Each structure stands twice: as C-alpha cells, then as structure tokens.
C-alpha positions as a printed NumPy array, in Angstrom:
array([[  9.781,  90.995, -14.021],
       [  9.582,  92.3  , -17.526],
       [  7.036,  94.88 , -18.584],
       [  3.68 ,  93.645, -19.917],
       [  3.585,  92.621, -23.57 ],
       [  0.899,  90.892, -25.628],
       [  1.143,  87.129, -25.161],
       [  1.458,  84.992, -28.295],
       [ -0.456,  82.134, -26.705],
       [ -3.601,  82.416, -24.63 ],
       [ -3.849,  80.519, -21.352],
       [ -6.612,  77.954, -21.003],
       [ -7.753,  78.535, -17.464],
       [ -8.764,  76.138, -14.75 ],
       [ -7.586,  75.647, -11.207],
       [ -6.738,  72.159, -10.053],
       [ -7.444,  71.289,  -6.459],
       [ -4.756,  71.068,  -3.819],
       [ -2.869,  67.825,  -3.475],
       [ -1.713,  66.794,  -0.015],
       [  2.076,  66.506,   0.021],
       [  3.86 ,  63.405,   1.204],
       [  6.419,  64.121,   3.918],
       [ 10.058,  64.457,   2.888],
       [ 12.044,  61.367,   3.785],
       [ 14.927,  63.27 ,   5.363],
       [ 14.739,  66.364,   7.607],
       [ 15.539,  69.741,   6.096],
       [ 19.06 ,  70.847,   7.003],
       [ 19.127,  73.48 ,   9.786],
       [ 21.458,  75.623,   7.651],
       [ 18.541,  76.47 ,   5.361],
       [ 16.877,  78.343,   8.21 ],
       [ 20.107,  80.228,   8.907],
       [ 19.651,  82.669,   6.025],
       [ 20.137,  86.117,   7.532],
       [ 19.081,  89.681,   6.78 ],
       [ 22.613,  91.093,   6.814],
       [ 23.743,  88.918,   3.899],
       [ 20.597,  89.687,   1.907],
       [ 21.008,  93.403,   2.54 ],
       [ 24.633,  93.323,   1.355],
       [ 23.684,  91.507,  -1.839],
       [ 20.804,  93.864,  -2.678],
       [ 22.694,  97.053,  -1.851],
       [ 25.606,  95.97 ,  -4.023],
       [ 23.566,  94.817,  -7.018],
       [ 21.228,  97.837,  -6.894],
       [ 23.995, 100.347,  -6.235],
       [ 25.019, 103.05 ,  -8.692],
       [ 28.2  , 101.183,  -9.662],
       [ 26.106,  98.457, -11.306],
       [ 24.175, 101.003, -13.424],
       [ 20.877,  99.103, -13.281],
       [ 22.438,  95.913, -14.698],
       [ 21.042,  96.531, -18.184],
       [ 21.806,  94.041, -20.95 ],
       [ 24.657,  95.323, -23.1  ],
       [ 26.038,  97.591, -20.369],
       [ 29.169,  97.246, -18.251],
       [ 26.955,  97.155, -15.155],
       [ 25.391,  93.942, -16.374],
       [ 28.841,  92.377, -16.774],
       [ 29.803,  93.528, -13.278],
       [ 26.698,  91.826, -11.908],
       [ 27.651,  88.552, -13.617],
       [ 31.123,  88.703, -12.067],
       [ 29.869,  89.667,  -8.605],
       [ 27.324,  86.863,  -8.477],
       [ 29.83 ,  84.281,  -9.708],
       [ 32.48 ,  85.36 ,  -7.206],
       [ 29.974,  85.339,  -4.347],
       [ 28.716,  81.837,  -5.13 ],
       [ 32.251,  80.498,  -5.472],
       [ 33.352,  82.036,  -2.179],
       [ 30.343,  80.406,  -0.501],
       [ 31.504,  76.977,  -1.638],
       [ 28.99 ,  76.486,  -4.444],
       [ 30.431,  74.454,  -7.335],
       [ 30.52 ,  76.362, -10.661],
       [ 28.174,  74.755, -13.191],
       [ 28.708,  76.785, -16.345],
       [ 30.934,  76.217, -19.363],
       [ 34.46 ,  74.804, -19.027],
       [ 34.413,  74.691, -15.246],
       [ 33.284,  78.311, -14.855],
       [ 30.091,  79.82 , -13.443],
       [ 29.117,  81.191, -16.83 ],
       [ 26.712,  79.792, -19.402],
       [ 27.093,  81.856, -22.599],
       [ 23.863,  83.21 , -24.076],
       [ 24.181,  84.592, -27.585],
       [ 21.695,  87.335, -28.356],
       [ 21.372,  90.061, -30.935],
       [ 20.045,  93.587, -31.018],
       [ 17.907,  94.068, -34.137],
       [ 18.346,  97.394, -35.881],
       [ 16.571,  98.664, -38.957],
       [ 18.582,  98.975, -42.13 ],
       [ 17.842, 101.548, -44.86 ],
       [ 16.157,  99.145, -47.287],
       [ 13.033,  98.097, -45.399],
       [ 10.049,  98.087, -47.724],
       [  6.686,  96.56 , -48.574],
       [  5.17 ,  96.47 , -52.065],
       [  1.665,  95.142, -52.757],
       [  0.539,  94.497, -56.349],
       [ -2.787,  93.547, -57.859],
       [ -3.19 ,  90.588, -60.195],
       [ -2.91 ,  92.883, -63.235],
       [  0.492,  94.104, -62.05 ],
       [ -0.712,  97.487, -60.813],
       [  0.737,  98.717, -57.517],
       [ -1.743,  99.068, -54.65 ],
       [  0.862, 100.246, -52.182],
       [  4.578, 100.798, -51.969],
       [  6.022, 101.702, -48.584],
       [  9.387, 102.458, -47.055],
       [  9.897, 102.59 , -43.301],
       [  7.982, 105.572, -41.965],
       [  4.733, 106.567, -40.252],
       [  2.584, 104.047, -42.179],
       [  4.9  , 101.039, -42.321],
       [  7.815,  99.407, -40.583],
       [  9.042,  95.935, -39.599],
       [  8.313,  94.862, -36.034],
       [ 11.259,  94.084, -33.709],
       [ 10.323,  90.395, -33.573],
       [ 10.674,  90.118, -37.352],
       [ 12.806,  87.556, -39.091],
       [ 15.388,  88.651, -41.639],
       [ 14.187,  86.875, -44.799],
       [ 12.989,  88.701, -47.929],
       [  9.725,  87.265, -49.263],
       [  7.646,  87.605, -52.413],
       [  4.412,  85.621, -52.23 ],
       [  0.615,  85.884, -52.55 ],
       [ -1.031,  88.132, -49.971],
       [ -4.106,  86.602, -48.273],
       [ -6.294,  87.341, -45.274],
       [ -5.073,  85.576, -42.147],
       [ -8.45 ,  83.887, -41.603],
       [ -8.085,  81.974, -44.896],
       [ -5.509,  79.515, -46.185],
       [ -2.11 ,  81.044, -45.488],
       [  0.313,  78.289, -46.482],
       [  3.123,  79.608, -48.727],
       [  1.601,  83.1  , -48.594],
       [  1.937,  86.351, -46.668],
       [ -0.885,  86.7  , -44.12 ],
       [ -2.682,  90.038, -43.748],
       [ -3.773,  90.312, -40.105],
       [ -6.642,  92.781, -39.664],
       [ -8.128,  92.966, -36.189],
       [ -9.23 ,  95.477, -33.578],
       [ -7.963,  93.145, -30.856],
       [ -4.642,  91.503, -30.064],
       [ -3.071,  90.416, -33.392],
       [ -0.495,  88.098, -31.815],
       [ -2.647,  84.945, -31.747],
       [ -3.463,  85.402, -35.446],
       [  0.188,  85.971, -36.334],
       [  1.254,  82.9  , -34.35 ],
       [ -1.472,  80.785, -35.971],
       [ -0.575,  81.994, -39.467],
       [  3.106,  81.167, -39.034],
       [  2.195,  77.795, -37.527],
       [  0.142,  77.037, -40.646],
       [  2.922,  77.846, -43.059],
       [  2.68 ,  81.585, -43.706],
       [  5.901,  82.994, -45.139],
       [  5.387,  86.346, -43.431],
       [  2.759,  88.59 , -41.878],
       [  1.487,  92.143, -42.386],
       [ -0.256,  93.398, -39.243],
       [ -2.733,  96.222, -39.821],
       [ -2.486,  98.584, -36.867],
       [ -5.172, 101.012, -35.762],
       [ -2.434, 103.05 , -34.119],
       [  1.238, 102.787, -35.003],
       [  3.752, 104.156, -32.51 ],
       [  6.267, 106.499, -34.052],
       [  9.004, 104.781, -36.011],
       [ 11.699, 106.346, -33.84 ],
       [ 10.145, 104.893, -30.687],
       [ 10.119, 101.372, -32.122],
       [ 13.414, 101.642, -33.997],
       [ 15.436, 104.343, -32.21 ],
       [ 18.633, 105.307, -34.008],
       [ 20.679, 105.167, -30.797],
       [ 18.614, 103.353, -28.178],
       [ 19.522, 103.687, -24.532],
       [ 20.403, 100.585, -22.544],
       [ 16.859, 100.622, -21.213],
       [ 15.212, 100.937, -24.633],
       [ 17.353,  98.454, -26.534],
       [ 15.633,  95.307, -27.802],
       [ 17.392,  91.938, -27.748],
       [ 16.444,  88.471, -28.917],
       [ 18.09 ,  85.074, -28.807],
       [ 20.308,  84.341, -31.777],
       [ 18.556,  80.981, -32.069],
       [ 15.275,  82.843, -32.623],
       [ 16.761,  84.621, -35.636],
       [ 17.72 ,  81.286, -37.158],
       [ 14.498,  79.476, -36.304],
       [ 12.008,  82.217, -37.214],
       [ 13.117,  83.941, -40.44 ],
       [  9.592,  85.005, -41.462],
       [  9.261,  88.791, -41.804],
       [  6.611,  90.452, -39.629],
       [  5.707,  94.054, -40.431],
       [  2.975,  96.507, -39.537],
       [  0.911,  98.775, -41.779],
       [ -1.413, 101.589, -40.771],
       [ -5.15 , 101.252, -41.306],
       [ -5.382, 104.146, -43.793],
       [ -2.555, 102.684, -45.875],
       [ -4.128,  99.231, -45.744],
       [ -7.637, 100.236, -46.88 ],
       [ -7.194,  99.789, -50.649],
       [ -5.42 ,  96.492, -50.051],
       [ -8.182,  95.176, -47.802],
       [-10.831,  96.378, -50.265],
       [ -9.144,  94.536, -53.133],
       [ -8.995,  91.317, -51.115],
       [-12.687,  91.638, -50.199],
       [-13.454,  92.071, -53.91 ],
       [-11.714,  88.778, -54.649],
       [ -8.556,  90.163, -56.245],
       [ -5.41 ,  88.07 , -56.157],
       [ -2.659,  90.151, -54.622],
       [  1.04 ,  89.633, -54.134],
       [  3.382,  91.155, -51.576],
       [  7.115,  91.737, -51.533],
       [  8.503,  92.132, -48.026],
       [ 12.004,  93.115, -47.032],
       [ 12.618,  93.794, -43.319],
       [ 16.218,  94.969, -43.933],
       [ 17.127,  93.701, -40.491],
       [ 20.622,  94.238, -39.131],
       [ 21.484,  91.877, -36.271],
       [ 24.133,  93.194, -33.88 ],
       [ 25.423,  90.211, -31.833],
       [ 26.134,  90.25 , -28.11 ],
       [ 27.126,  87.531, -25.656],
       [ 25.719,  87.668, -22.141],
       [ 25.896,  84.976, -19.452],
       [ 23.731,  83.098, -17.032],
       [ 25.548,  82.436, -13.756],
       [ 25.189,  78.834, -12.562],
       [ 26.286,  76.966,  -9.453],
       [ 25.349,  73.521,  -8.176],
       [ 25.241,  71.646,  -4.891],
       [ 25.232,  67.941,  -5.67 ],
       [ 22.819,  65.487,  -4.082],
       [ 23.736,  62.46 ,  -2.022],
       [ 21.987,  59.7  ,  -4.025],
       [ 23.893,  58.442,  -7.083],
       [ 20.684,  56.854,  -8.397],
       [ 19.329,  60.374,  -8.985],
       [ 22.559,  61.878, -10.297],
       [ 20.839,  62.754, -13.569],
       [ 18.097,  64.882, -11.929],
       [ 18.236,  68.582, -11.062],
       [ 16.033,  71.024,  -9.194],
       [ 16.655,  74.57 , -10.466],
       [ 16.245,  77.594,  -8.19 ],
       [ 16.514,  80.774, -10.229],
       [ 16.095,  84.528, -10.445],
       [ 17.101,  87.114, -13.022],
       [ 20.087,  89.336, -12.314],
       [ 19.471,  91.949, -15.029],
       [ 17.266,  95.033, -14.939],
       [ 16.571,  98.112, -17.076],
       [ 19.948,  99.836, -16.877],
       [ 20.189, 103.535, -17.726],
       [ 17.78 , 105.575, -19.836],
       [ 18.595, 108.274, -22.365],
       [ 18.371, 110.936, -19.633],
       [ 21.074, 109.169, -17.631],
       [ 18.725, 107.948, -14.89 ],
       [ 19.646, 104.62 , -13.29 ],
       [ 16.892, 102.047, -12.895],
       [ 18.324, 100.369,  -9.8  ],
       [ 16.01 ,  97.375,  -9.734],
       [ 16.321,  96.641,  -6.028],
       [ 13.085,  94.669,  -5.934],
       [ 13.205,  93.815,  -9.65 ],
       [ 15.228,  91.758,  -9.259],
       [ 18.13 ,  92.239,  -6.878],
       [ 15.732,  90.853,  -4.264],
       [ 15.248,  87.543,  -6.056],
       [ 18.933,  87.333,  -6.961],
       [ 19.877,  87.873,  -3.318],
       [ 17.454,  85.169,  -2.17 ],
       [ 18.918,  82.659,  -4.624],
       [ 22.491,  83.543,  -3.627],
       [ 21.645,  83.173,   0.047],
       [ 19.92 ,  79.861,  -0.593],
       [ 22.942,  78.589,  -2.519],
       [ 25.241,  79.522,   0.358],
       [ 22.93 ,  77.759,   2.82 ],
       [ 22.917,  74.556,   0.726],
       [ 26.712,  74.69 ,   0.457],
       [ 26.984,  75.117,   4.229],
       [ 24.692,  72.142,   4.763],
       [ 26.725,  70.037,   2.326],
       [ 29.919,  70.939,   4.179],
       [ 28.331,  69.341,   7.266],
       [ 27.341,  66.222,   5.33 ],
       [ 23.702,  67.181,   4.809],
       [ 22.38 ,  66.945,   1.249],
       [ 19.027,  66.085,  -0.313],
       [ 18.824,  63.14 ,  -2.689],
       [ 19.065,  65.205,  -5.875],
       [ 21.267,  68.076,  -6.955],
       [ 20.082,  71.67 ,  -6.745],
       [ 21.234,  74.099,  -9.425],
       [ 21.223,  77.783,  -8.476],
       [ 20.751,  79.899, -11.592],
       [ 20.929,  83.658, -12.019],
       [ 19.433,  84.347, -15.407],
       [ 20.376,  87.201, -17.688],
       [ 18.133,  89.   , -20.161],
       [ 14.783,  88.464, -18.434],
       [ 13.77 ,  92.073, -18.991],
       [ 14.287,  91.529, -22.729],
       [ 12.048,  88.448, -22.829],
       [ 13.342,  85.65 , -20.551],
       [ 16.358,  85.224, -22.826],
       [ 18.697,  83.497, -20.391],
       [ 16.137,  81.08 , -18.979],
       [ 14.914,  80.214, -22.472],
       [ 18.483,  79.561, -23.62 ],
       [ 19.06 ,  77.291, -20.621],
       [ 15.914,  75.261, -21.266],
       [ 16.636,  75.023, -25.005],
       [ 20.196,  73.832, -24.443],
       [ 19.398,  71.281, -21.754],
       [ 21.994,  69.775, -19.413],
       [ 24.032,  66.902, -20.894],
       [ 23.202,  63.743, -18.981],
       [ 20.815,  65.554, -16.653],
       [ 17.126,  66.353, -16.519],
       [ 15.499,  69.321, -14.816],
       [ 12.611,  67.993, -12.731],
       [ 11.384,  71.327, -11.302],
       [ 12.055,  75.053, -11.264],
       [ 11.484,  77.567,  -8.458],
       [ 11.619,  81.158,  -9.728],
       [ 11.901,  84.301,  -7.574],
       [ 11.118,  87.677,  -9.122],
       [ 10.288,  90.788,  -7.092],
       [ 10.18 ,  89.249,  -3.617],
       [ 11.204,  92.103,  -1.305],
       [  8.273,  94.513,  -1.129],
       [  4.574,  94.723,  -0.257],
       [  2.032,  94.586,  -3.04 ],
       [  0.576,  98.062,  -3.582],
       [ -1.893,  99.25 ,  -6.233],
       [ -2.917, 102.815,  -5.351],
       [ -4.541, 103.525,  -8.714],
       [ -6.081, 100.671, -10.731],
       [ -6.403, 103.079, -13.687],
       [ -2.608, 103.288, -13.956],
       [ -1.719, 101.254, -17.081],
       [  0.9  ,  99.32 , -15.105],
       [ -1.827,  97.902, -12.833],
       [ -4.728,  97.405, -15.233],
       [ -6.819,  94.464, -14.083],
       [ -5.755,  94.652, -10.43 ],
       [ -7.995,  95.89 ,  -7.63 ],
       [ -6.821,  98.685,  -5.359],
       [ -4.384,  97.157,  -2.855],
       [ -2.925,  98.86 ,   0.202],
       [  0.643,  97.939,   1.127],
       [ -0.31 ,  97.6  ,   4.797],
       [ -2.615,  94.71 ,   3.918],
       [  0.124,  92.704,   2.174],
       [  3.084,  92.949,   4.548],
       [  3.314,  89.157,   4.819],
       [  1.827,  88.188,   1.449],
       [  3.605,  86.064,  -1.14 ],
       [  1.943,  85.115,  -4.42 ],
       [  2.732,  81.655,  -5.747],
       [  2.069,  81.22 ,  -9.472],
       [  2.124,  78.008, -11.483],
       [ -0.243,  76.238,  -9.092],
       [ -2.703,  75.24 , -11.812],
       [  0.067,  73.548, -13.788],
       [  1.798,  71.805, -10.9  ],
       [ -0.481,  71.377,  -7.871],
       [  1.951,  68.918,  -6.258],
       [  4.749,  71.477,  -6.461],
       [  2.457,  74.132,  -5.017],
       [  1.675,  71.712,  -2.192],
       [  5.414,  71.349,  -1.551],
       [  5.57 ,  75.136,  -1.17 ],
       [  2.793,  75.032,   1.399],
       [  4.579,  72.276,   3.295],
       [  7.829,  74.26 ,   3.307],
       [  5.96 ,  77.332,   4.524],
       [  4.876,  75.602,   7.727],
       [  8.104,  76.696,   9.405],
       [  8.226,  80.104,   7.694],
       [  4.737,  81.552,   8.138],
       [  4.206,  83.663,   5.026],
       [  0.656,  84.314,   3.867],
       [  0.587,  82.419,   0.56 ],
       [ -1.845,  83.272,  -2.231],
       [ -2.515,  81.157,  -5.307],
       [ -4.424,  83.689,  -7.355],
       [ -2.531,  84.995, -10.412],
       [ -2.189,  82.068, -12.826],
       [ -4.772,  83.72 , -15.066],
       [ -5.747,  87.336, -15.628],
       [ -3.857,  89.953, -13.653],
       [ -1.874,  91.176, -16.665],
       [ -0.695,  87.708, -17.598],
       [  1.972,  87.641, -14.876],
       [  2.557,  83.919, -15.372],
       [  4.084,  84.569, -18.803],
       [  6.263,  87.47 , -17.702],
       [  9.124,  85.89 , -15.804],
       [ 11.654,  83.091, -16.019],
       [  9.442,  80.204, -14.944],
       [  7.522,  80.464, -18.208],
       [ 10.194,  78.84 , -20.454],
       [ 10.165,  75.859, -18.081],
       [  6.38 ,  75.527, -18.057],
       [  6.221,  76.053, -21.808],
       [  8.623,  73.139, -22.256],
       [  6.652,  70.887, -19.89 ],
       [  8.855,  71.27 , -16.79 ],
       [  7.108,  71.804, -13.414],
       [  7.699,  75.331, -12.108],
       [  6.413,  77.779,  -9.531],
       [  6.96 ,  81.511,  -9.371],
       [  7.298,  83.51 ,  -6.137],
       [  6.504,  87.231,  -6.151],
       [  5.419,  89.724,  -3.51 ],
       [  3.616,  91.7  ,  -6.221],
       [  3.669,  95.002,  -8.072],
       [  4.057,  98.463,  -6.547],
       [  4.371, 102.094,  -7.755],
       [  8.201, 101.875,  -7.999],
       [  7.996,  99.02 , -10.519],
       [ 10.258,  99.818, -13.494],
       [ 11.125, 103.29 , -12.211],
       [ 14.409, 104.746, -10.906],
       [ 12.923, 104.77 ,  -7.394],
       [ 13.07 , 100.977,  -7.02 ],
       [ 15.903, 101.32 ,  -4.492],
       [ 17.301,  99.213,  -1.613],
       [ 15.901, 101.524,   1.073],
       [ 12.39 , 100.39 ,   0.105],
       [ 13.063,  96.665,   0.576],
       [ 11.575,  94.844,   3.581],
       [ 14.574,  92.649,   4.379],
       [ 12.715,  90.72 ,   7.061],
       [ 10.168,  89.647,   4.485],
       [ 12.904,  88.901,   1.957],
       [ 14.545,  86.629,   4.538],
       [ 11.316,  84.669,   4.941],
       [ 10.912,  84.308,   1.172],
       [ 14.531,  83.154,   0.787],
       [ 14.042,  80.541,   3.512],
       [ 10.831,  79.361,   1.866],
       [ 12.519,  78.945,  -1.52 ],
       [ 15.423,  77.017,   0.001],
       [ 13.147,  74.748,   2.032],
       [ 10.94 ,  74.072,  -1.006],
       [ 13.991,  73.193,  -3.093],
       [ 15.151,  70.729,  -0.415],
       [ 11.744,  69.025,  -0.272],
       [ 11.54 ,  68.673,  -4.058],
       [ 15.166,  67.552,  -4.363],
       [ 14.557,  64.931,  -1.672],
       [ 11.313,  63.49 ,  -2.974],
       [ 11.252,  64.352,  -6.677],
       [  8.534,  66.015,  -8.766],
       [  5.611,  64.868, -10.896],
       [  4.916,  66.05 , -14.466],
       [  2.853,  69.165, -15.064],
       [ -0.921,  68.742, -15.246],
       [ -1.673,  71.11 , -18.131],
       [  0.022,  73.055, -20.877],
       [ -1.076,  75.868, -23.151],
       [ -1.795,  74.609, -26.625]])
C-alpha cells in the first residue's frame, strides 16, 4: 500500500445494502482449500529477504522479484499471459528530474514584472508537472480558466481545484503553498530508490500542463494585483527531464472451461514492489507490504493450476497479476487497465495488499494513522477489511459467501474516511475505469513503511486463510460472472 497522498477526486459517500448472493453453479475445487502455510512462508521469506533489497522500482531487487514470481508461476503450471508468450507485461515509466531552467515570470498588464522566480525556496515545479512551456493570462482558479494559467490559492487541499482547472481548459496551474517543503526534499539531486518518483510515460504525453508551486509571501503582490482587477500574464517553464525506465507486471492465466465466456477475465492481483533501500542503506523489506499479498496470489494461482490439471475449472478464466510500481502510484495496475486485453474484458478484480498482520494503531496522533481510532492487535487477530463494498455490493456478497468455509471476521468499513485507503492500492484503477473490484487488507500497523516490516512478524496462519478466501472468491465470480459497479466518483 502506498503512503497517503492528497486525492485528486473526492469520494461521494454512501453505503449500499448487502445483496444476497446466488449460489455458484459448480462446486469450488478442493485444491483451492489446499493452500498451505509452508508455501506462503517460502514466498514471503524470499521476496522480503535481503537479496531482493526491498524490491524498489529502478533497483536490481525489483527485477529479481519479477523473475522470481514469473519462474514460480510457470513452475506451478500457470500459463504465462504477458507479451510474446512471456509472463511479462512491459510498463514504461519515467523518473522526472528538475533541469536547470525551471522558472516562473508574472507580468502586469503594463509590462512590469510582479515576480520572477527560479527554482528555490519560493518556487519550484511539482513532480506531477507536465513538460510544456506556457505563456498565457494568469487568473484565479475560481474564475474562467480556459486558455489561461490558474492561480490556486487555498488553505485546504489544492488538488481538487487543480484537477477542476485542468478539466476546464487551464494551460497550467500555480499552486500557492502556505508551507513549501525544501526544494532538495522534493527534487533531490540523487534520490535513493525509496525517494525516487516515477510516473507512467503515458501520463507525460497525456498531461503536458505545467503545475508549479509558489510560496505565500512570494504570491502576495500577484494575488493583490488580481484582486485589484489587473490583467496579468504568466510564463511557466518546468524544465522537466524525463528519465525513462521499463518495469514489468507479471501475469499468468488459468483458462476457464466455457468457450462462451472465453472473452471474460477475473483478475486476482497484488503488488510485488516495495520501498527498496533508503539513502542510509536501510532495506525496507516489505514483508506485509506487499510480499504477503504477492504470496497469496502466487499460492492461489498454483491452486487453480492444480485444479485445472485435475479437470476442474470455473466457467471463466482467472488472470493472476503481480503489479509493479504500486508504491509510486499504482503504475502497473493503471497501465494494465489502460492497455486492456485484446479480445477480452475484465469483469472483476480482487486486490490483496497487506494481508499478513493484525491491525494495530497504538497512537492515533501518529501521522500515519490519522483518522483511525486506537486499535489493539489482539482484537484484530482474525480481522480482514474488505473495501469496495459500496461500489460493488454483489462482489462483496461473493466474498461473504466464499468466507463461509474460511471463517475470517470480515469488516466493510473503510470505503470512506480512514485516510482514503480505497484510493491507495491497485484496485483503484479498476474502480476508476468502471470495473468491479474489492480490496482485501488486514490493516495498518507500526511497521508500515519501515525497515522492520519483516517476515518474522507475519501471521502465516492468517495469511493462509486470506489466500484461501481470495481464491474461493475468484472461483465464485469466475463461475457466475459479475455485475457492473453501482457508483463511481465524478
């Protein structure tokens, strides 16, 4: 699960009542209940071991994880479903770096300069910026912004205003910040694997608008001139340098039995990457985040392959996907959804992210847990949170049906609030594109995004139950199909 970031789109809340599931038309294969602790332990200990260096994007450990997962799926009899008969789906990303020419110039209607800034303490481009240079009128974001640069001044979250301005034709945005982090922390000269920012290459092509930030003191004369009715212009140059990198999702499929549904896929996924190594050389092992989910998906894939070898298959195919780049913003899952599957349609997604621990919030004042009540690990030893229920109540009902033979304590409680968890893992690209999805997580804990997230802290008995639940849910959905989502964010 990636760290919390401001969401660009706000969730319209509302819980839809439970829908009673119809029974699956064919019994679930016994092999799906044969997922065992020893296999899960081996997967987690390998992926979260020192040799894999925290599996950070751009690091050799991340490449080793891709290879290990692919080899394991293939050896289990899962059919590769990537490019050219391989397990690998290429995902082209880039690491934005700041060139020497970044600047912002604001002029009044008489040609006088109200502000001229190079990258420094009062001004710099934001990492999500596009790479286009722009000269255009500068207007307040709450006015008409078409063919202009929008000035976003707010004491709250600026992201909704930026998104709205770009949607309405703004050519760029200047975000006035009450507090600007140091330039070196946003644009480090030599970022560690953990600190490095990546974005999809398609995002660079589709969103060229420059987005920069300006400190409140520097913005005061500009805001005053706009309030006085002056017509201002802005020249923006982000001076972005895009360093390309190719990473891979790892994909394997077990085909269904019914040729009438050959074009339909159920996707069971988890992200294989984590935070890598920081500038002090510490490894962020990511045993729970997300070697646990990766292990559950690998074990489920092996169980489906074993069932298929004995002639037992659900009606539809199940694709097992290990996403890359989740910690950098769901890059792999987004690339998969954007690309689509030629001749096939994804009817549902089951996502597993952090599924091997007990939820624990010892200090609600810790910024990592803001919005959560105090939670003792002993009270959540059998708890699994299921998110996405308000979008897809039928899919959530399928989870409950599958759980009848597993016995986890399911909670449907985090679709809204709670640090916006629904937007922070790989089910979100599916939901955002209108595809039914649910998200399994056992919750946050003090080792989240620290080097101490290690295999010794995993409850492998609980992980086994979660893996069985995911596999059983996938079988039910692949057998019966899925209905469209009930709501989307606008």
